Structure formats: structure tokens, C-alpha cells
């Protein structure tokens, strides 16, 4: 037989595109259209429907960037259509290749009830299945003219990312506003031919199944009368029935399709637009659930449910009913799909607390799967938090984006830094926006790496990023692929059903230990420094607010601000979304974030100030004014206990001397360290007087600012490519070098269009060099680093993560090691040799890199640690981080990892001094020989308003610890709890203290009931 496959495939494409698809709507009539353009921001539904309309014709332009237009469409169903299925076709000017990334609409009935959303792949609205002729049609469409930011030529800088810089030019033209007859038989024929046509391309040329399908397709196309497609569609379907009925092989891979619409809580659109995206998508999905009894839809992010509850209650009512029916499935158990590298310990825990609690209170559902398909790498702390939140499964997709190494598993046990394991799946379909196309399904089968051990995988199915969700076409594909020879078996089901089956058949899956590092998007640790600083500052202010208001509530009857803390936590958690905190959203998002963080800080400062005033009390009447020093850090310092306060603290340590250095510069000495600063303003010596050891590598200069060209191959705000290191400029020219009045050394430099001022100080009584840096940044496509070449020989670096630290290689032995050339650290990075190490601590940076070099002549190893300070990408925000930034970091010679933990907290939780009468006893204290290893991460009152004190603590050094948690109040009983403060078991109380034995990096939450 001659090989005519290419001819048949080409014939199929043309006939489908030019004859059969157009025949799905064989008859149509235009609708009358009028419009009201809402001024400014979106308006409530009632106001939008009531807006005064003016006529508008198809073909007319509409919609400036970020505008809202309310269209009204009206018409009459022709009498000749009686008894037929009729739909409205509403094309706002869509590009079918950009669902979620351009204009969208939500359709309402005249009474304001929602019908469904409109997007480029979902332009129809069902009017009726057996309509009566003469039926009147009246619909309203709230249309948003969101501009296209990520266009066919991607990563082009644009001013459209902020309404303050976008122009007023219309972005779209109305294309079609019609009533049309919907021919179900022709539509089904389209689905038949699409599924078979896609399957054929994935079957090998020597497969009998391929030729069976091709011959059947040829016969079906012969059966179609191109001048009467509707009249011959059923006959054509009959020619395909046999090949569609052939069952899949018994060994066929099984795919659990889950309806899904990944909706970024902000990205190339602002937060307020996400509220509407969620309403549009959930309206679509609840409508589809009503039409399709086998469909199951899953949605994550409690924040998005809360938005529609607040802003679109009529949509939320439909969602709540669908949830109760078990068809609309809340998943994820987090407030948002957050970044997991940068949120602090408590913040990552609170993502689960607030997310799971919302689902429990609203729906009575305990979400068991953590759903993070698109986050840029996954912290090794997550498995323990997943378990402590009452979940047991984890799903991600993003690791498939890694540039260098292919991840070796799709279903596996993920082991966190404390040893906790969570059953994890990574869909081999390699997308969280699956369409269930033949190509995607076949790729999932080929790609699945657990063959022979497991048989099933999951496919998140639906248009995403900007929302949209699952379409009826995707469901039609699933029905045909449920049991079809040559394909995997596809069925829609809940994520929990997939995980239960996957776990049952593959309980002994392989283990991956440690973080899931994404070998891409490494620059997200640095982009948009203001957003990152706002997050870090907010996290620590929330810690202080909870600690001091809880202490004041117990000690002085202070009213604990439950509502304010709940609201402020949710605000901070929202901004940890994986396109906000990583700095990859449009300018509008980050401009609003800066304002929001300022408001959060102001409110928390007010709360803290009132609590401290209540605790400090009044000074003696007419007496000498006293000062109370409050220490919110988990370690005592300068006489102030951890989580407590001391009055009238005396000065400690020898005075600091500042002398001129031979050859220029200065020498600082506090009896513990001697620091040499040369004529360039660079730190050339940090001598540990206690051990007689030099910290700075021979010939090196620390606190060296280095500037790199930074133009990645793509994804500007997201990526830094390894070749950025090929060019570097050391900033050594100095404009000002002088001793400041406060005893620090002031250094001013200028470079490019920018200016940097630094204060280098040596505090009394401390083995620490403090560096305060202010950068007035006006560079473009540059990367600024602060380098510290250290005289330390090591092959690994300890970097703080949530509730502990992890070690990463300082070498590049393997491709896996080399790929981690930029990584995340929270408050500290530590490198060391046995008995002596160096910590670099910071108050607001996350990215760092470490390199090693052997000095000439084998004279030792230089380990260089660099903090990443600023970047200047132009997409999606063309003015990323322009302006003034302030950073604080410190070098700590002779530091152990424990010292690094302590100094990291110290720099982020500065002491507070307030007028008052006396010190404050801490509510809780960690005591015992291992006390230095145990860190209290939160002290608060229980969220249920009971007045119980909740304490969360963790082992911070990676070892075993036996301690007692002593309470500064009478404890009636104590319980070990999960993250949601639900009891897991009793904890014995002896003489007002709870005895604890912690394993490495273990997190424990205790609930103490007051007598």
C-alpha cells in the first residue's frame, strides 16, 4: 500500500479549518451592541449594568489599557430557529493564542447574576438548547481591556505595566457579536477528528494502529459533503466509531486529569484585576460543572476564594454549592501559592495556618495536598511543615523548567531537612496548563520515569497563568481518551483520588533528600529589592507585635489585637505570592506593594508601641527618667533577656578606637577585632584578636562592591545566566573616606549614574563588623554584589532557611553543583573550618553566591562569599529598583553556626528603647544545657481567643537538644499542637516548665493554658 499519510494529514487540517469547524455555527444573526466605558477603576456590578449606554458597532475600537467597558448585547432569536440550540458568540477582539493575557469579560443576566466568563478560548454563551422562536436575548458583559505585556516578541520593555504610565489608546476592536445556531453533531465530529488526528502524529510509522486511524479518517472525510457538513456529519462520525471504540492496552499509562486554572494572584496584571480573573474563571467552571457530570475542578489559594466571597458574593454562592457537591475541590491549603525560598519560618508556617483554616471554616474541608505547580524552587523546610499542617501530599510542576539537569523522578518521597518525608508527584505532562492534546498525553507517557514501578500520573487541565480554566473541548478529549487504543487512559478525578491510588501502588517510591532547587529563575532572589525588604521587615514586625501584645495581655491585661494581626498576616502572606515577592510582576504591582508594606509597618509599629508602653509602665514621679530596653530576639544580649526587657542597662565592652592607617585609611579596634580599612575604603583586614587569626584572604579586600553586566537570554526579571560573571567591574574609586561623628568610617563612591555611601563600624563588646549601605541606584541591566574573600578552606556553605539551615556545595564537581551558582539564604551564610568560621548576616537580602580559589603556590584557599544587592532588569518593570536603597549586613569572624543564627536574628530585630520603670520578665524562656540550640520563632495568644499562650520553637543547629520551656506565668496544662494550634498530645508540665527532646531541625508548637 502506498504511503499517503502526509496527504491525509494535510487534508484533515484543511477540511477541519475551512469547512467543518465553521459549520459548528451554520447560521447567525448580529446582536445589537451598546457600551458604557467606566471611568477609572472597576465599579460594582449594579453600577456597571446601570451605566448609560451608547451604540457601538462591530469593528469599533474600545478599551484603553486597564480600562473597563460594560457592553450590553440584545436581540431576538429568529422564529426559524425554534427547537434548536442557540448560543451567543461574543468576540471582544481576542487573540486565541493568548488566553489569560489580554482582554476578558464576565457575562451577566439583567438581574446581575453571573453567567460565565469570556476569554480567547471561550467565546460562547449558551442561550438555550430547544429555544422558542422569537425569544428575547439581553446580556451584559463586564469587559476588561488588560494590555498584552508578554507579546509574541517577548521581554520587550513597556510602559503598559502601570496605569500611571500607560497611554489611553484603545487596545482592542470588537470582532463578533452574534446569535448563532450551535450544531452539536458537527461539534462532536470536530472533537473526534482532532483527537484522532493528534493521536496519529504520536504513533510510529510502523504501528498498525496508526494506519487504521488514517484510513478511518480518510473515509470520514470522504463521507462529509463539504456543501452540507451538518447534514453529513453523523455519517462521517459513523466512519470513526470503530477506531474510537478500540480499547487501550491493559498496560496503558493512566492519567488523572484535574480541572485547573492556574491564576497568578498578580503578575502581568495588578491585584485588583486578579479579583475579576478569579470571578470570571470560577463562573465558567461552575457553569461547566453543571453541564458535565463527570467533570472535577480544583482550585488553590484561599486568598482567591476570599476575594470572590468579598467582591463577587453571587459568584461565591455558586462556588460554595459546587464545593458542597464535591465537584469544585479546594486544594493546596495555603493562603496563596507562595514563593517558598524567601518567606521566613513563621510566614511559611502561616501560609498553611491561614489557608487551611479558611477551607475548614468555609467548607469543612481538610485539604491534604499541597499544590504549588509554578513556584520557583522548594525549600527543604517544606516537608515538615506540610505534615505539621495536617497535609500529606505535595505537587509541583516547575522543576521541569530546570535548564541543566533533568530531575530523575516523577513520583517520589521528598525528605526535608529534619527527615520528614512527604509523598510527592511531579506531573510528566510537563505543564500545569494542559489541554489534553495528543502531543501532551503522549509526552506524559514517554516522559514518565517511574515505568515498571508506577502506572499513573496527574494532568492539571485548563488554561492558566491568567486564568480561564478547562473548556468543553478538553472534556470532550478526555471522554475519547478514557479508553482508546494507542493512548494513555484519561479520566477526570479529584487530586486526592490520584494520590491515594499513586501511593497505594508505589509506596516504596525513591527518595529525594533536601531542597528542590530550580535551575532557572535565580535572579528572583534579588529583583525588586524594595518588595523583598518590605517582606523581611513585615515578618519581623509581626513577630514583635505578637510577642509584645501577648506579653502585655498576660502581664497587664492589654487587649490582644486578634483581628488586626489576622488581617496584617494575610496581607503579608498575599505579597509572598510567587510573582510578587520574587520581583517578577509589572510596575503597578510593586508600586502598590511598597505602599502596602509602609502601611503594614506603620500599623504594626503603633501596635508594638502601645504594648511596650503598657509593659514599661511609668517612671518614678518627679524622678530621674529611666529607659527600658526591649529585646524581641530569641537570644539574650547586653543584659536584656530573650523576649524580655531590662531597665537602665550599663554599657558593655571596651571603647572602640579609630586610628589613621599607614598609607591611608583607618584602623578600628574594640579589643576583640582589629579592622583595617585602606585608602580605597575597602576592608583589607579583620583580625580576630582572641584566636590570632586573619579573616580576609591574603591580598583580598572585603566589602568590595562589584558590578556585572546582566542581560540574561530571556526572562529578564527572573533570570541571571552564568555568563554574567565573565565581566565584572570592581568599585574601588572613592570620593569620600572619613571618620564619622558616630565612630564609624564613612565611604562614598560614584559609578555610572549611581552613588553609594557606606558606614563601616565596629560595635563595642562585639566580634562583628557592621556595614550600613545606601545606594542611589540608576543603572540599567546591571547586577551589584558585595564580595567578602575569606581565608577559609571549605567545600560547603551553610545557608539559613526556614526553621534551620542547609548545606550547599562551594565547589562545582558535578553539573548539579555547578547549577547552584546563585542560591537563597535568609539571615545568614556561614563558611567554616573545624573550630573557626565566618558568618555574613543581613537584614534584607536573599541571593548569594560562593566561589573557591587556591592561592598561588598552594598558599591556601580563598572562599569568596558575595551578597546580591541590586539588579536592573527592564522587563516587566522598565524601571526596576531605580532610586535609593538601604541595606545592613555584618561580618562575624570566629563564628559558629550558632553564632550565625544569633547574629542573624540580632540584625533583623534591633532593640527598642522606651521610657519606663522596670524590666519585663519573658513570658517563656528556653533553659538547659542545649538551650543555645533551640530558637523560639513565635510567642502569641491562641487564634481561637481562648487566652492560651502558643509558643513555636525549633532546633536550629542540626543536632539533638534537650531543654525545658519555662513559663513566666502559671500554666494549668500544656499540649503539643499542629501548626493550626490543634492538639496532637499532652505535654507534661513540671514546676512551670515543659520538658522537650528535639531531633535535628524539629519544629514544635506548644499550647500553654493559663491558670
PDB file of N, CA, C and O in Angstrom, residues 20 38 82 100 152 183 226 364 377 395 450 467 567 593 646 658 689 1010:
ATOM      1  N   UNK A  20     -15.292  22.201   8.351  1.00  0.00           N
ATOM      2  CA  UNK A  20     -16.045  21.570   9.435  1.00  0.00           C
ATOM      3  C   UNK A  20     -16.177  22.495  10.642  1.00  0.00           C
ATOM      4  O   UNK A  20     -17.289  22.670  11.163  1.00  0.00           O
ATOM      5  N   UNK A  38     -16.459  52.648  31.846  1.00  0.00           N
ATOM      6  CA  UNK A  38     -16.364  53.071  33.246  1.00  0.00           C
ATOM      7  C   UNK A  38     -15.138  53.954  33.439  1.00  0.00           C
ATOM      8  O   UNK A  38     -14.045  53.599  32.987  1.00  0.00           O
ATOM      9  N   UNK A  82     -36.563  27.863  16.084  1.00  0.00           N
ATOM     10  CA  UNK A  82     -37.291  27.221  17.179  1.00  0.00           C
ATOM     11  C   UNK A  82     -36.908  25.751  17.289  1.00  0.00           C
ATOM     12  O   UNK A  82     -36.838  25.031  16.287  1.00  0.00           O
ATOM     13  N   UNK A 100      -5.979  34.471  28.921  1.00  0.00           N
ATOM     14  CA  UNK A 100      -5.480  34.920  30.210  1.00  0.00           C
ATOM     15  C   UNK A 100      -4.524  36.082  30.153  1.00  0.00           C
ATOM     16  O   UNK A 100      -4.159  36.635  31.188  1.00  0.00           O
ATOM     17  N   UNK A 152       4.235  38.442  21.389  1.00  0.00           N
ATOM     18  CA  UNK A 152       4.935  37.466  20.547  1.00  0.00           C
ATOM     19  C   UNK A 152       6.435  37.721  20.531  1.00  0.00           C
ATOM     20  O   UNK A 152       7.227  36.784  20.454  1.00  0.00           O
ATOM     21  N   UNK A 183     -24.510  23.546  16.210  1.00  0.00           N
ATOM     22  CA  UNK A 183     -24.762  22.194  15.695  1.00  0.00           C
ATOM     23  C   UNK A 183     -23.911  21.213  16.504  1.00  0.00           C
ATOM     24  O   UNK A 183     -22.706  21.069  16.280  1.00  0.00           O
ATOM     25  N   UNK A 226     -18.935  18.693   1.681  1.00  0.00           N
ATOM     26  CA  UNK A 226     -18.413  19.997   2.087  1.00  0.00           C
ATOM     27  C   UNK A 226     -19.413  21.123   1.879  1.00  0.00           C
ATOM     28  O   UNK A 226     -19.231  22.225   2.409  1.00  0.00           O
ATOM     29  N   UNK A 364     -15.569  23.204  55.610  1.00  0.00           N
ATOM     30  CA  UNK A 364     -15.427  21.989  56.408  1.00  0.00           C
ATOM     31  C   UNK A 364     -14.498  20.978  55.780  1.00  0.00           C
ATOM     32  O   UNK A 364     -14.621  19.773  56.018  1.00  0.00           O
ATOM     33  N   UNK A 377      11.201  26.891  42.870  1.00  0.00           N
ATOM     34  CA  UNK A 377      12.060  26.113  43.755  1.00  0.00           C
ATOM     35  C   UNK A 377      11.382  25.933  45.103  1.00  0.00           C
ATOM     36  O   UNK A 377      10.510  26.724  45.492  1.00  0.00           O
ATOM     37  N   UNK A 395       2.484  18.488  45.340  1.00  0.00           N
ATOM     38  CA  UNK A 395       2.531  18.514  43.875  1.00  0.00           C
ATOM     39  C   UNK A 395       3.237  19.766  43.388  1.00  0.00           C
ATOM     40  O   UNK A 395       2.975  20.867  43.885  1.00  0.00           O
ATOM     41  N   UNK A 450       8.839   6.600  36.134  1.00  0.00           N
ATOM     42  CA  UNK A 450       8.598   5.547  37.122  1.00  0.00           C
ATOM     43  C   UNK A 450       8.074   4.270  36.460  1.00  0.00           C
ATOM     44  O   UNK A 450       7.492   3.419  37.125  1.00  0.00           O
ATOM     45  N   UNK A 467      -5.638  32.612  34.129  1.00  0.00           N
ATOM     46  CA  UNK A 467      -6.955  32.033  34.325  1.00  0.00           C
ATOM     47  C   UNK A 467      -7.594  31.593  33.028  1.00  0.00           C
ATOM     48  O   UNK A 467      -6.985  31.593  31.956  1.00  0.00           O
ATOM     49  N   UNK A 567      -5.529  40.147  59.935  1.00  0.00           N
ATOM     50  CA  UNK A 567      -5.597  40.897  58.677  1.00  0.00           C
ATOM     51  C   UNK A 567      -4.197  41.225  58.154  1.00  0.00           C
ATOM     52  O   UNK A 567      -3.927  41.092  56.949  1.00  0.00           O
ATOM     53  N   UNK A 593       2.797  47.400  46.258  1.00  0.00           N
ATOM     54  CA  UNK A 593       3.391  46.624  47.350  1.00  0.00           C
ATOM     55  C   UNK A 593       4.185  47.529  48.279  1.00  0.00           C
ATOM     56  O   UNK A 593       4.105  47.389  49.512  1.00  0.00           O
ATOM     57  N   UNK A 646      15.066  44.911  79.983  1.00  0.00           N
ATOM     58  CA  UNK A 646      15.860  45.291  81.151  1.00  0.00           C
ATOM     59  C   UNK A 646      15.887  46.808  81.228  1.00  0.00           C
ATOM     60  O   UNK A 646      15.875  47.494  80.203  1.00  0.00           O
ATOM     61  N   UNK A 658      39.455  54.449  66.837  1.00  0.00           N
ATOM     62  CA  UNK A 658      39.581  54.628  65.387  1.00  0.00           C
ATOM     63  C   UNK A 658      40.840  55.436  65.142  1.00  0.00           C
ATOM     64  O   UNK A 658      40.948  56.593  65.583  1.00  0.00           O
ATOM     65  N   UNK A 689      41.409  38.981  67.407  1.00  0.00           N
ATOM     66  CA  UNK A 689      42.419  39.095  68.454  1.00  0.00           C
ATOM     67  C   UNK A 689      42.368  37.930  69.438  1.00  0.00           C
ATOM     68  O   UNK A 689      43.383  37.586  70.056  1.00  0.00           O
ATOM     69  N   UNK A1010      -3.369  28.994  80.597  1.00  0.00           N
ATOM     70  CA  UNK A1010      -3.058  29.751  81.825  1.00  0.00           C
ATOM     71  C   UNK A1010      -4.043  29.404  82.934  1.00  0.00           C
ATOM     72  O   UNK A1010      -5.235  29.225  82.685  1.00  0.00           O
TER      73      UNK A1010
END
